[in-house]
mmCIF file of C-alpha atoms and ligand atoms in Angstrom:
data_model
loop_
_atom_site.group_PDB
_atom_site.id
_atom_site.type_symbol
_atom_site.label_atom_id
_atom_site.label_comp_id
_atom_site.label_asym_id
_atom_site.label_seq_id
_atom_site.Cartn_x
_atom_site.Cartn_y
_atom_site.Cartn_z
ATOM 1 C CA MET A 16 16.912 18.419 13.862
ATOM 2 C CA LYS A 17 16.115 15.208 15.732
ATOM 3 C CA GLU A 18 14.698 13.754 12.529
ATOM 4 C CA ILE A 19 18.099 12.723 11.228
ATOM 5 C CA LEU A 20 19.342 11.059 14.398
ATOM 6 C CA CYS A 21 19.783 7.349 13.854
ATOM 7 C CA GLY A 22 18.487 4.699 16.164
ATOM 8 C CA THR A 23 19.017 1.011 16.457
ATOM 9 C CA SER A 24 15.535 0.155 15.191
ATOM 10 C CA GLU A 25 15.302 -2.678 12.695
ATOM 11 C CA ILE A 26 12.483 -0.922 10.876
ATOM 12 C CA THR A 27 12.857 -0.692 7.100
ATOM 13 C CA GLY A 28 11.487 2.252 5.195
ATOM 14 C CA ALA A 29 10.966 3.084 1.559
ATOM 15 C CA SER A 30 10.553 6.593 0.271
ATOM 16 C CA PHE A 31 9.208 6.223 -3.263
ATOM 17 C CA SER A 32 7.254 7.712 -6.122
ATOM 18 C CA ILE A 33 5.481 6.267 -9.135
ATOM 19 C CA TYR A 34 5.687 8.334 -12.310
ATOM 20 C CA PRO A 35 3.144 7.407 -15.010
ATOM 21 C CA MET A 36 4.066 9.463 -18.086
ATOM 22 C CA THR A 37 0.523 10.234 -19.132
ATOM 23 C CA ASP A 38 -2.182 12.855 -18.571
ATOM 24 C CA ARG A 39 -4.018 10.180 -16.545
ATOM 25 C CA PHE A 40 -1.208 9.959 -14.001
ATOM 26 C CA VAL A 41 -3.397 10.804 -10.998
ATOM 27 C CA ASP A 42 -5.987 8.134 -11.886
ATOM 28 C CA ILE A 43 -3.312 5.509 -12.374
ATOM 29 C CA ILE A 44 -1.648 6.223 -9.046
ATOM 30 C CA LEU A 45 -4.921 6.312 -7.113
ATOM 31 C CA SER A 46 -6.365 3.141 -8.625
ATOM 32 C CA SER A 47 -3.094 1.314 -8.068
ATOM 33 C CA LEU A 48 -3.067 2.337 -4.411
ATOM 34 C CA LYS A 49 -6.661 1.125 -4.098
ATOM 35 C CA GLU A 50 -5.746 -2.391 -5.249
ATOM 36 C CA VAL A 51 -2.866 -2.834 -2.826
ATOM 37 C CA ASP A 52 -3.218 -3.955 0.789
ATOM 38 C CA THR A 53 -1.103 -1.605 2.875
ATOM 39 C CA SER A 54 -2.440 -2.724 6.253
ATOM 40 C CA LYS A 55 0.916 -4.082 7.482
ATOM 41 C CA VAL A 56 2.947 -0.912 6.854
ATOM 42 C CA TRP A 57 2.945 2.618 8.175
ATOM 43 C CA LEU A 58 2.159 4.825 5.154
ATOM 44 C CA LYS A 59 2.299 8.550 4.530
ATOM 45 C CA SER A 60 2.141 10.506 1.269
ATOM 46 C CA ASP A 61 2.909 14.132 0.628
ATOM 47 C CA ASP A 62 3.238 16.192 -2.552
ATOM 48 C CA VAL A 63 6.748 14.853 -3.245
ATOM 49 C CA SER A 64 6.716 11.165 -2.353
ATOM 50 C CA THR A 65 5.192 8.316 -0.377
ATOM 51 C CA CYS A 66 6.875 6.713 2.602
ATOM 52 C CA VAL A 67 6.110 3.199 3.848
ATOM 53 C CA ARG A 68 7.734 1.690 6.933
ATOM 54 C CA GLY A 69 7.610 -1.610 8.740
ATOM 55 C CA ARG A 70 9.044 -5.090 8.426
ATOM 56 C CA SER A 71 11.360 -5.292 5.465
ATOM 57 C CA GLU A 72 9.340 -7.958 3.646
ATOM 58 C CA HIS A 73 6.143 -5.906 3.794
ATOM 59 C CA VAL A 74 7.883 -2.760 2.603
ATOM 60 C CA PHE A 75 9.137 -4.591 -0.498
ATOM 61 C CA ASP A 76 5.775 -6.332 -0.976
ATOM 62 C CA VAL A 77 3.844 -3.048 -0.963
ATOM 63 C CA VAL A 78 6.217 -1.080 -3.198
ATOM 64 C CA LYS A 79 6.314 -3.920 -5.734
ATOM 65 C CA ALA A 80 2.538 -4.278 -5.789
ATOM 66 C CA ILE A 81 1.916 -0.557 -6.251
ATOM 67 C CA PHE A 82 4.398 -0.389 -9.133
ATOM 68 C CA LEU A 83 3.039 -3.517 -10.838
ATOM 69 C CA ASN A 84 -0.561 -2.366 -10.586
ATOM 70 C CA ALA A 85 0.342 1.051 -11.966
ATOM 71 C CA SER A 86 2.221 -0.410 -14.935
ATOM 72 C CA LYS A 87 -0.054 -3.308 -15.890
ATOM 73 C CA GLY A 88 -2.207 -1.127 -18.166
ATOM 74 C CA GLY A 89 0.740 -0.623 -20.532
ATOM 75 C CA ASP A 90 1.594 3.011 -19.793
ATOM 76 C CA HIS A 91 5.206 4.040 -19.422
ATOM 77 C CA VAL A 92 5.601 4.041 -15.638
ATOM 78 C CA VAL A 93 8.760 4.606 -13.614
ATOM 79 C CA LEU A 94 9.362 3.760 -9.970
ATOM 80 C CA LYS A 95 11.954 5.692 -8.000
ATOM 81 C CA ALA A 96 12.498 4.229 -4.559
ATOM 82 C CA LYS A 97 14.963 4.603 -1.732
ATOM 83 C CA PHE A 98 15.010 1.772 0.794
ATOM 84 C CA SER A 99 16.610 2.427 4.191
ATOM 85 C CA ASN A 100 17.342 0.356 7.249
ATOM 86 C CA GLY A 101 18.962 1.586 10.443
ATOM 87 C CA CYS A 102 17.613 5.124 10.579
ATOM 88 C CA PRO A 103 15.356 6.246 12.140
ATOM 89 C CA GLY A 104 12.728 4.491 14.221
ATOM 90 C CA ASP A 105 9.823 5.975 16.113
ATOM 91 C CA SER A 106 6.850 4.596 18.016
ATOM 92 C CA ALA A 107 4.384 5.137 15.145
ATOM 93 C CA GLY A 108 6.509 3.048 12.803
ATOM 94 C CA ASP A 109 7.746 0.522 15.348
ATOM 95 C CA ALA A 110 4.163 -0.577 16.034
ATOM 96 C CA PHE A 111 4.193 -2.240 12.595
ATOM 97 C CA MET A 112 7.193 -4.383 13.515
ATOM 98 C CA ALA A 113 4.749 -6.601 15.434
ATOM 99 C CA GLU A 114 2.985 -7.718 12.224
ATOM 100 C CA ASP A 115 3.445 -11.310 11.106
ATOM 101 C CA SER A 116 5.427 -12.030 7.955
ATOM 102 C CA ILE A 117 2.591 -13.204 5.690
ATOM 103 C CA LEU A 118 2.757 -11.079 2.541
ATOM 104 C CA MET A 119 -0.517 -9.368 1.678
ATOM 105 C CA ASN A 120 0.095 -8.667 -2.019
ATOM 106 C CA ASN A 121 2.479 -11.272 -3.330
ATOM 107 C CA GLY A 122 -0.221 -13.492 -4.825
ATOM 108 C CA LEU A 123 -1.561 -10.568 -6.844
ATOM 109 C CA SER A 124 1.919 -9.418 -7.862
ATOM 110 C CA GLN A 125 3.073 -12.843 -9.038
ATOM 111 C CA LYS A 126 0.205 -12.876 -11.553
ATOM 112 C CA ILE A 127 1.509 -9.734 -13.269
ATOM 113 C CA ASN A 128 4.228 -10.331 -15.850
ATOM 114 C CA GLN A 129 6.088 -7.118 -16.516
ATOM 115 C CA GLU A 130 9.526 -6.721 -18.069
ATOM 116 C CA VAL A 131 11.488 -3.946 -16.419
ATOM 117 C CA ALA A 132 14.781 -2.129 -16.822
ATOM 118 C CA THR A 133 16.286 -1.285 -13.459
ATOM 119 C CA GLN A 134 19.209 0.583 -11.962
ATOM 120 C CA PHE A 135 20.098 0.134 -8.327
ATOM 121 C CA ALA A 136 22.850 1.174 -5.969
ATOM 122 C CA LEU A 137 23.661 0.162 -2.405
ATOM 123 C CA TYR A 138 25.141 2.545 0.171
ATOM 124 C CA PRO A 139 26.301 0.837 3.377
ATOM 125 C CA LEU A 140 27.060 3.785 5.659
ATOM 126 C CA GLY A 141 29.495 4.217 8.506
ATOM 127 C CA ILE A 142 32.126 1.647 7.560
ATOM 128 C CA PRO A 143 35.428 1.955 5.675
ATOM 129 C CA GLY A 144 34.802 -1.380 3.935
ATOM 130 C CA TYR A 145 31.583 -0.351 2.202
ATOM 131 C CA MET A 146 32.895 -1.341 -1.232
ATOM 132 C CA ASP A 147 33.306 -4.947 -0.084
ATOM 133 C CA VAL A 148 29.673 -5.035 1.028
ATOM 134 C CA ILE A 149 28.592 -3.662 -2.353
ATOM 135 C CA MET A 150 30.690 -6.187 -4.270
ATOM 136 C CA ASP A 151 29.306 -9.095 -2.209
ATOM 137 C CA GLN A 152 25.743 -8.077 -2.966
ATOM 138 C CA ILE A 153 26.413 -7.581 -6.687
ATOM 139 C CA LYS A 154 27.508 -11.213 -6.652
ATOM 140 C CA THR A 155 24.273 -12.179 -4.886
ATOM 141 C CA VAL A 156 22.232 -10.408 -7.543
ATOM 142 C CA ASP A 157 24.308 -11.890 -10.351
ATOM 143 C CA GLN A 158 23.488 -15.396 -9.098
ATOM 144 C CA GLN A 159 19.792 -14.640 -9.560
ATOM 145 C CA GLY A 160 20.088 -14.169 -13.301
ATOM 146 C CA VAL A 161 18.949 -10.571 -13.675
ATOM 147 C CA PHE A 162 22.264 -8.685 -13.464
ATOM 148 C CA SER A 163 23.134 -6.873 -16.714
ATOM 149 C CA GLY A 164 26.345 -5.140 -15.660
ATOM 150 C CA GLY A 165 27.504 -1.868 -14.257
ATOM 151 C CA VAL A 166 26.426 1.563 -15.423
ATOM 152 C CA HIS A 167 27.709 4.862 -14.090
ATOM 153 C CA TYR A 168 26.865 5.155 -10.388
ATOM 154 C CA ALA A 169 24.650 2.052 -10.394
ATOM 155 C CA SER A 170 24.198 -1.552 -11.477
ATOM 156 C CA ARG A 171 21.687 -2.591 -14.076
ATOM 157 C CA LEU A 172 19.101 -5.368 -13.749
ATOM 158 C CA ASP A 173 16.777 -6.568 -16.505
ATOM 159 C CA GLY A 174 14.009 -9.135 -16.403
ATOM 160 C CA ASP A 175 10.595 -9.818 -14.958
ATOM 161 C CA ALA A 176 9.664 -7.376 -12.204
ATOM 162 C CA ASN A 177 8.998 -10.122 -9.670
ATOM 163 C CA SER A 178 12.465 -11.616 -10.250
ATOM 164 C CA VAL A 179 14.153 -8.224 -10.180
ATOM 165 C CA PHE A 180 12.403 -7.336 -6.929
ATOM 166 C CA ALA A 181 13.493 -10.659 -5.414
ATOM 167 C CA ALA A 182 17.103 -9.851 -6.327
ATOM 168 C CA LEU A 183 16.844 -6.322 -4.936
ATOM 169 C CA GLU A 184 15.383 -7.586 -1.677
ATOM 170 C CA SER A 185 18.111 -10.216 -1.285
ATOM 171 C CA ALA A 186 20.836 -7.623 -1.921
ATOM 172 C CA PHE A 187 19.295 -5.324 0.662
ATOM 173 C CA GLU A 188 18.940 -8.105 3.229
ATOM 174 C CA GLY A 189 22.495 -9.258 2.514
ATOM 175 C CA ALA A 190 23.813 -5.755 3.138
ATOM 176 C CA ARG A 191 21.836 -5.592 6.391
ATOM 177 C CA ASN A 192 23.841 -8.595 7.565
ATOM 178 C CA SER A 193 27.128 -6.723 7.005
ATOM 179 C CA ASP A 194 29.086 -4.575 9.476
ATOM 180 C CA SER A 195 27.125 -1.528 8.390
ATOM 181 C CA SER A 196 24.173 -0.708 10.614
ATOM 182 C CA HIS A 197 22.688 1.806 8.176
ATOM 183 C CA ILE A 198 21.919 0.647 4.645
ATOM 184 C CA VAL A 199 20.462 2.746 1.847
ATOM 185 C CA MET A 200 19.488 1.330 -1.536
ATOM 186 C CA THR A 201 18.304 3.454 -4.463
ATOM 187 C CA VAL A 202 16.193 1.903 -7.225
ATOM 188 C CA THR A 203 14.951 3.207 -10.560
ATOM 189 C CA MET A 204 12.632 0.789 -12.368
ATOM 190 C CA SER A 205 11.107 1.474 -15.758
ATOM 191 C CA ALA A 206 8.218 -0.403 -17.422
ATOM 192 C CA ASN A 207 6.767 -0.029 -20.907
ATOM 193 C CA SER A 208 9.354 2.468 -22.091
ATOM 194 C CA SER A 209 9.035 3.129 -25.807
ATOM 195 C CA SER A 210 12.775 3.728 -26.078
ATOM 196 C CA ARG A 211 13.290 0.257 -24.642
ATOM 197 C CA LYS A 212 10.859 -1.301 -27.117
ATOM 198 C CA GLU A 213 12.811 0.302 -29.925
ATOM 199 C CA GLY A 214 15.846 -1.587 -28.687
ATOM 200 C CA GLN A 215 17.843 1.288 -27.244
ATOM 201 C CA MET B 23 32.986 -5.623 -12.097
ATOM 202 C CA LYS B 24 35.532 -2.857 -12.491
ATOM 203 C CA GLU B 25 32.654 -0.376 -12.844
ATOM 204 C CA ILE B 26 32.157 -0.104 -9.107
ATOM 205 C CA LEU B 27 35.793 0.363 -8.165
ATOM 206 C CA CYS B 28 36.371 3.809 -6.766
ATOM 207 C CA GLY B 29 39.137 6.094 -7.855
ATOM 208 C CA THR B 30 40.533 9.297 -6.541
ATOM 209 C CA SER B 31 39.132 11.378 -9.391
ATOM 210 C CA GLU B 32 37.502 14.668 -8.425
ATOM 211 C CA ILE B 33 34.934 14.255 -11.191
ATOM 212 C CA THR B 34 31.321 14.811 -10.163
ATOM 213 C CA GLY B 35 28.511 12.889 -11.800
ATOM 214 C CA ALA B 36 24.751 13.114 -11.787
ATOM 215 C CA SER B 37 22.500 10.263 -12.774
ATOM 216 C CA PHE B 38 19.072 11.808 -13.270
ATOM 217 C CA SER B 39 15.691 11.636 -14.924
ATOM 218 C CA ILE B 40 12.991 14.180 -15.686
ATOM 219 C CA TYR B 41 9.421 12.950 -15.364
ATOM 220 C CA PRO B 42 6.788 15.151 -17.048
ATOM 221 C CA MET B 43 3.405 13.718 -16.050
ATOM 222 C CA THR B 44 1.752 14.222 -19.417
ATOM 223 C CA ASP B 45 1.224 12.399 -22.711
ATOM 224 C CA ARG B 46 3.658 14.937 -24.222
ATOM 225 C CA PHE B 47 6.518 13.766 -21.984
ATOM 226 C CA VAL B 48 8.859 12.882 -24.849
ATOM 227 C CA ASP B 49 8.432 16.307 -26.529
ATOM 228 C CA ILE B 50 9.022 18.113 -23.254
ATOM 229 C CA ILE B 51 12.211 16.209 -22.486
ATOM 230 C CA LEU B 52 13.610 16.579 -26.001
ATOM 231 C CA SER B 53 12.865 20.280 -26.330
ATOM 232 C CA SER B 54 14.312 20.949 -22.896
ATOM 233 C CA LEU B 55 17.523 19.135 -23.829
ATOM 234 C CA LYS B 56 17.707 21.205 -27.034
ATOM 235 C CA GLU B 57 17.711 24.486 -25.095
ATOM 236 C CA VAL B 58 20.493 23.525 -22.720
ATOM 237 C CA ASP B 59 24.206 23.821 -23.481
ATOM 238 C CA THR B 60 25.793 20.544 -22.419
ATOM 239 C CA SER B 61 29.165 21.155 -24.073
ATOM 240 C CA LYS B 62 31.120 21.198 -20.806
ATOM 241 C CA VAL B 63 29.903 17.838 -19.507
ATOM 242 C CA TRP B 64 30.174 14.227 -20.602
ATOM 243 C CA LEU B 65 26.591 13.103 -21.282
ATOM 244 C CA LYS B 66 24.985 9.746 -21.910
ATOM 245 C CA SER B 67 21.315 8.732 -21.891
ATOM 246 C CA ASP B 68 19.771 5.281 -21.883
ATOM 247 C CA ASP B 69 16.211 4.028 -21.435
ATOM 248 C CA VAL B 70 16.371 4.456 -17.653
ATOM 249 C CA SER B 71 18.251 7.688 -16.981
ATOM 250 C CA THR B 72 20.725 10.311 -18.139
ATOM 251 C CA CYS B 73 24.229 10.641 -16.743
ATOM 252 C CA VAL B 74 26.283 13.843 -16.875
ATOM 253 C CA ARG B 75 29.843 14.053 -15.569
ATOM 254 C CA GLY B 76 32.473 16.723 -15.260
ATOM 255 C CA ARG B 77 33.328 19.649 -13.018
ATOM 256 C CA SER B 78 30.836 19.870 -10.186
ATOM 257 C CA GLU B 79 29.606 23.355 -11.128
ATOM 258 C CA HIS B 80 28.765 22.287 -14.681
ATOM 259 C CA VAL B 81 26.981 19.171 -13.549
ATOM 260 C CA PHE B 82 24.695 21.246 -11.315
ATOM 261 C CA ASP B 83 24.314 23.924 -14.017
ATOM 262 C CA VAL B 84 23.167 21.401 -16.643
ATOM 263 C CA VAL B 85 20.783 19.432 -14.405
ATOM 264 C CA LYS B 86 19.172 22.634 -13.142
ATOM 265 C CA ALA B 87 18.757 24.053 -16.651
ATOM 266 C CA ILE B 88 17.191 20.859 -18.035
ATOM 267 C CA PHE B 89 14.711 20.689 -15.154
ATOM 268 C CA LEU B 90 13.792 24.382 -15.378
ATOM 269 C CA ASN B 91 13.262 24.255 -19.128
ATOM 270 C CA ALA B 92 11.111 21.137 -18.801
ATOM 271 C CA SER B 93 8.926 22.674 -16.091
ATOM 272 C CA LYS B 94 8.527 26.230 -17.389
ATOM 273 C CA GLY B 95 5.473 25.313 -19.519
ATOM 274 C CA GLY B 96 3.469 24.606 -16.380
ATOM 275 C CA ASP B 97 3.270 20.818 -16.553
ATOM 276 C CA HIS B 98 3.783 18.765 -13.428
ATOM 277 C CA VAL B 99 7.440 17.767 -13.782
ATOM 278 C CA VAL B 100 9.605 15.884 -11.317
ATOM 279 C CA LEU B 101 13.386 15.647 -11.240
ATOM 280 C CA LYS B 102 15.043 12.651 -9.611
ATOM 281 C CA ALA B 103 18.800 13.056 -9.420
ATOM 282 C CA LYS B 104 21.691 11.369 -7.698
ATOM 283 C CA PHE B 105 24.890 13.389 -7.470
ATOM 284 C CA SER B 106 28.146 11.557 -6.762
ATOM 285 C CA ASN B 107 31.721 12.552 -6.165
ATOM 286 C CA GLY B 108 34.637 10.219 -5.555
ATOM 287 C CA CYS B 109 33.599 7.261 -7.690
ATOM 288 C CA PRO B 110 34.513 6.465 -10.404
ATOM 289 C CA GLY B 111 36.652 8.370 -12.897
ATOM 290 C CA ASP B 112 37.659 7.332 -16.387
ATOM 291 C CA SER B 113 39.485 8.997 -19.243
ATOM 292 C CA ALA B 114 36.294 9.861 -21.165
ATOM 293 C CA GLY B 115 34.916 11.757 -18.199
ATOM 294 C CA ASP B 116 38.179 13.158 -16.898
ATOM 295 C CA ALA B 117 38.701 15.019 -20.186
ATOM 296 C CA PHE B 118 35.888 17.360 -19.120
ATOM 297 C CA MET B 119 37.743 18.308 -15.909
ATOM 298 C CA ALA B 120 39.885 20.602 -18.078
ATOM 299 C CA GLU B 121 36.919 22.871 -18.885
ATOM 300 C CA ASP B 122 36.904 26.369 -17.386
ATOM 301 C CA SER B 123 34.353 27.223 -14.716
ATOM 302 C CA ILE B 124 32.173 29.638 -16.712
ATOM 303 C CA LEU B 125 28.594 28.360 -16.445
ATOM 304 C CA MET B 126 26.887 27.890 -19.802
ATOM 305 C CA ASN B 127 23.251 27.927 -18.681
ATOM 306 C CA ASN B 128 23.032 29.999 -15.531
ATOM 307 C CA GLY B 129 21.886 33.173 -17.296
ATOM 308 C CA LEU B 130 18.984 31.293 -18.864
ATOM 309 C CA SER B 131 18.123 29.489 -15.624
ATOM 310 C CA GLN B 132 18.104 32.622 -13.489
ATOM 311 C CA LYS B 133 15.362 34.055 -15.728
ATOM 312 C CA ILE B 134 13.020 31.172 -14.902
ATOM 313 C CA ASN B 135 11.061 31.562 -11.684
ATOM 314 C CA GLN B 136 9.767 28.224 -10.516
ATOM 315 C CA GLU B 137 8.602 27.260 -7.041
ATOM 316 C CA VAL B 138 9.657 23.740 -6.155
ATOM 317 C CA ALA B 139 9.163 21.228 -3.356
ATOM 318 C CA THR B 140 12.328 19.235 -2.777
ATOM 319 C CA GLN B 141 13.602 16.329 -0.721
ATOM 320 C CA PHE B 142 17.292 15.647 -0.468
ATOM 321 C CA ALA B 143 19.592 13.348 1.449
ATOM 322 C CA LEU B 144 23.375 13.234 1.768
ATOM 323 C CA TYR B 145 25.339 9.996 2.104
ATOM 324 C CA PRO B 146 29.025 10.520 2.997
ATOM 325 C CA LEU B 147 30.471 7.023 2.583
ATOM 326 C CA GLY B 148 33.378 5.258 4.242
ATOM 327 C CA ILE B 149 33.517 7.141 7.539
ATOM 328 C CA PRO B 150 32.048 6.376 10.970
ATOM 329 C CA GLY B 151 31.227 10.067 11.499
ATOM 330 C CA TYR B 152 28.881 10.426 8.535
ATOM 331 C CA MET B 153 26.053 11.792 10.682
ATOM 332 C CA ASP B 154 28.218 14.764 11.692
ATOM 333 C CA VAL B 155 28.849 15.589 8.044
ATOM 334 C CA ILE B 156 25.109 15.415 7.340
ATOM 335 C CA MET B 157 24.261 17.633 10.316
ATOM 336 C CA ASP B 158 26.846 20.218 9.285
ATOM 337 C CA GLN B 159 25.389 20.459 5.801
ATOM 338 C CA ILE B 160 21.795 20.674 7.033
ATOM 339 C CA LYS B 161 22.983 23.749 8.936
ATOM 340 C CA THR B 162 24.526 25.134 5.733
ATOM 341 C CA VAL B 163 21.242 24.678 3.885
ATOM 342 C CA ASP B 164 19.239 26.135 6.763
ATOM 343 C CA GLN B 165 21.294 29.324 6.568
ATOM 344 C CA GLN B 166 20.183 29.765 2.963
ATOM 345 C CA GLY B 167 16.534 30.132 3.854
ATOM 346 C CA VAL B 168 15.051 27.177 1.983
ATOM 347 C CA PHE B 169 15.117 24.454 4.661
ATOM 348 C CA SER B 170 11.627 23.288 5.689
ATOM 349 C CA GLY B 171 12.579 20.537 8.132
ATOM 350 C CA GLY B 172 13.152 16.836 8.193
ATOM 351 C CA VAL B 173 10.947 14.229 6.586
ATOM 352 C CA HIS B 174 11.444 10.479 6.772
ATOM 353 C CA TYR B 175 14.782 9.575 5.182
ATOM 354 C CA ALA B 176 15.376 13.073 3.801
ATOM 355 C CA SER B 177 15.278 16.801 4.419
ATOM 356 C CA ARG B 178 12.774 19.083 2.776
ATOM 357 C CA LEU B 179 13.540 22.310 0.914
ATOM 358 C CA ASP B 180 10.967 24.730 -0.484
ATOM 359 C CA GLY B 181 11.423 27.849 -2.544
ATOM 360 C CA ASP B 182 12.576 29.120 -5.902
ATOM 361 C CA ALA B 183 14.383 26.446 -7.893
ATOM 362 C CA ASN B 184 17.483 28.593 -8.366
ATOM 363 C CA SER B 185 17.773 29.151 -4.601
ATOM 364 C CA VAL B 186 17.110 25.516 -3.812
ATOM 365 C CA PHE B 187 19.744 24.416 -6.312
ATOM 366 C CA ALA B 188 22.248 26.847 -4.780
ATOM 367 C CA ALA B 189 21.602 25.308 -1.363
ATOM 368 C CA LEU B 190 21.919 21.758 -2.712
ATOM 369 C CA GLU B 191 25.180 22.585 -4.424
ATOM 370 C CA SER B 192 26.635 24.174 -1.306
ATOM 371 C CA ALA B 193 25.650 21.150 0.808
ATOM 372 C CA PHE B 194 27.276 18.827 -1.701
ATOM 373 C CA GLU B 195 30.454 20.914 -1.871
ATOM 374 C CA GLY B 196 30.543 21.173 1.912
ATOM 375 C CA ALA B 197 30.330 17.400 2.225
ATOM 376 C CA ARG B 198 33.136 17.021 -0.330
ATOM 377 C CA ASN B 199 35.336 18.982 2.048
ATOM 378 C CA SER B 200 34.711 16.470 4.842
ATOM 379 C CA ASP B 201 36.702 13.345 5.740
ATOM 380 C CA SER B 202 34.565 11.297 3.355
ATOM 381 C CA SER B 203 36.095 10.851 -0.067
ATOM 382 C CA HIS B 204 32.878 9.494 -1.599
ATOM 383 C CA ILE B 205 29.744 11.606 -1.383
ATOM 384 C CA VAL B 206 26.314 10.717 -2.727
ATOM 385 C CA MET B 207 23.355 13.107 -2.658
ATOM 386 C CA THR B 208 19.831 12.138 -3.722
ATOM 387 C CA VAL B 209 17.376 14.823 -4.831
ATOM 388 C CA THR B 210 13.665 14.726 -5.668
ATOM 389 C CA MET B 211 12.333 18.060 -6.957
ATOM 390 C CA SER B 212 8.719 18.654 -7.927
ATOM 391 C CA ALA B 213 7.307 21.583 -9.912
ATOM 392 C CA ASN B 214 3.701 22.477 -10.699
ATOM 393 C CA SER B 215 2.211 19.707 -8.573
ATOM 394 C CA SER B 216 -1.556 20.067 -8.320
ATOM 395 C CA SER B 217 -1.519 18.567 -4.827
ATOM 396 C CA ARG B 218 0.887 21.315 -3.834
ATOM 397 C CA LYS B 219 -1.325 24.036 -5.343
ATOM 398 C CA GLU B 220 -4.185 22.721 -3.253
ATOM 399 C CA GLY B 221 -2.058 23.365 -0.200
ATOM 400 C CA GLN B 222 -1.289 19.804 0.808
HETATM 401 CA CA1 CA C 13 36.923 15.078 -2.093
#
């Protein structure tokens, strides 16, 4: 059971899935993956999810680009992602920590305008004061103009996907600078939902 | 920001979504909801997810039944769920804690045989020894014959959905009996995946 032992590696990982609610879901996922440069992250997919690992900025860059490319055709597409930092590292992943910090997909992503509805939650593990860390990062997100309030078990963000991702990344990085050495952040992001268009 | 203040309520909540990867996704979700008795849980849906709250056993009963009914037609359906205990309670939810423990949907669910591939992760918050709690519950799950090993940022379970749900529920309940007073468990469950059928 070594797989759940935590290290001190600074590697960030995201375990995520893209759900296009259409019969063409396989095509959409594959063509989105084809358009995104994943050369600066370790990547592995199985039948349940995809995992990318590496420097934090590249992990966010790749997940954002895959979601935006999958949703730009107008289909209802949902991203479910779990970002983690602090557990676990290994040599295969740590090799990617040597990459520079130049983002490979941000230019492409910034050209895609996509309104999204998002829920996220932060879990700073191992410390009694985890609620203080959460509250501090909600304030960070609120300052970025996309915070829509609390929902059960999460906070809600609305706005352009690029802005929402920027807020999510800053909350995650802020939590990494707390006393907690193991941060988990869950994200659900929905684009082109018909129930949203109807104003629900 | 009162929404993220934690209480001492024993109410369990699940924030979840069902993703049927087909053009008929709305029909599948609605007809599945129609077949499930949700009378013993507080329930609210928005454009991002559905939240059910109440006694732990009813929360698991309802989420399992909705997923099984959505997947029984053979479509590729994924459940993403986050179970929480320890945060937060309110009077609207707490009213459902007075329900008895007779499950409303288990008879229906047990009749549905559905192989699933699952990833789950436990996050016991607020305590330095959270890894011990996680390890203990991995052992609990392993004893139930559905544990397939660790994957990045999660553990994998394979088997019949009813057995996998029983293991998930016992891990969650086991963690509730630990020193942590705030437990979060994330679950991704996939049924009828074509990549799985091809043996990947
Ligand atoms: Ca408890």
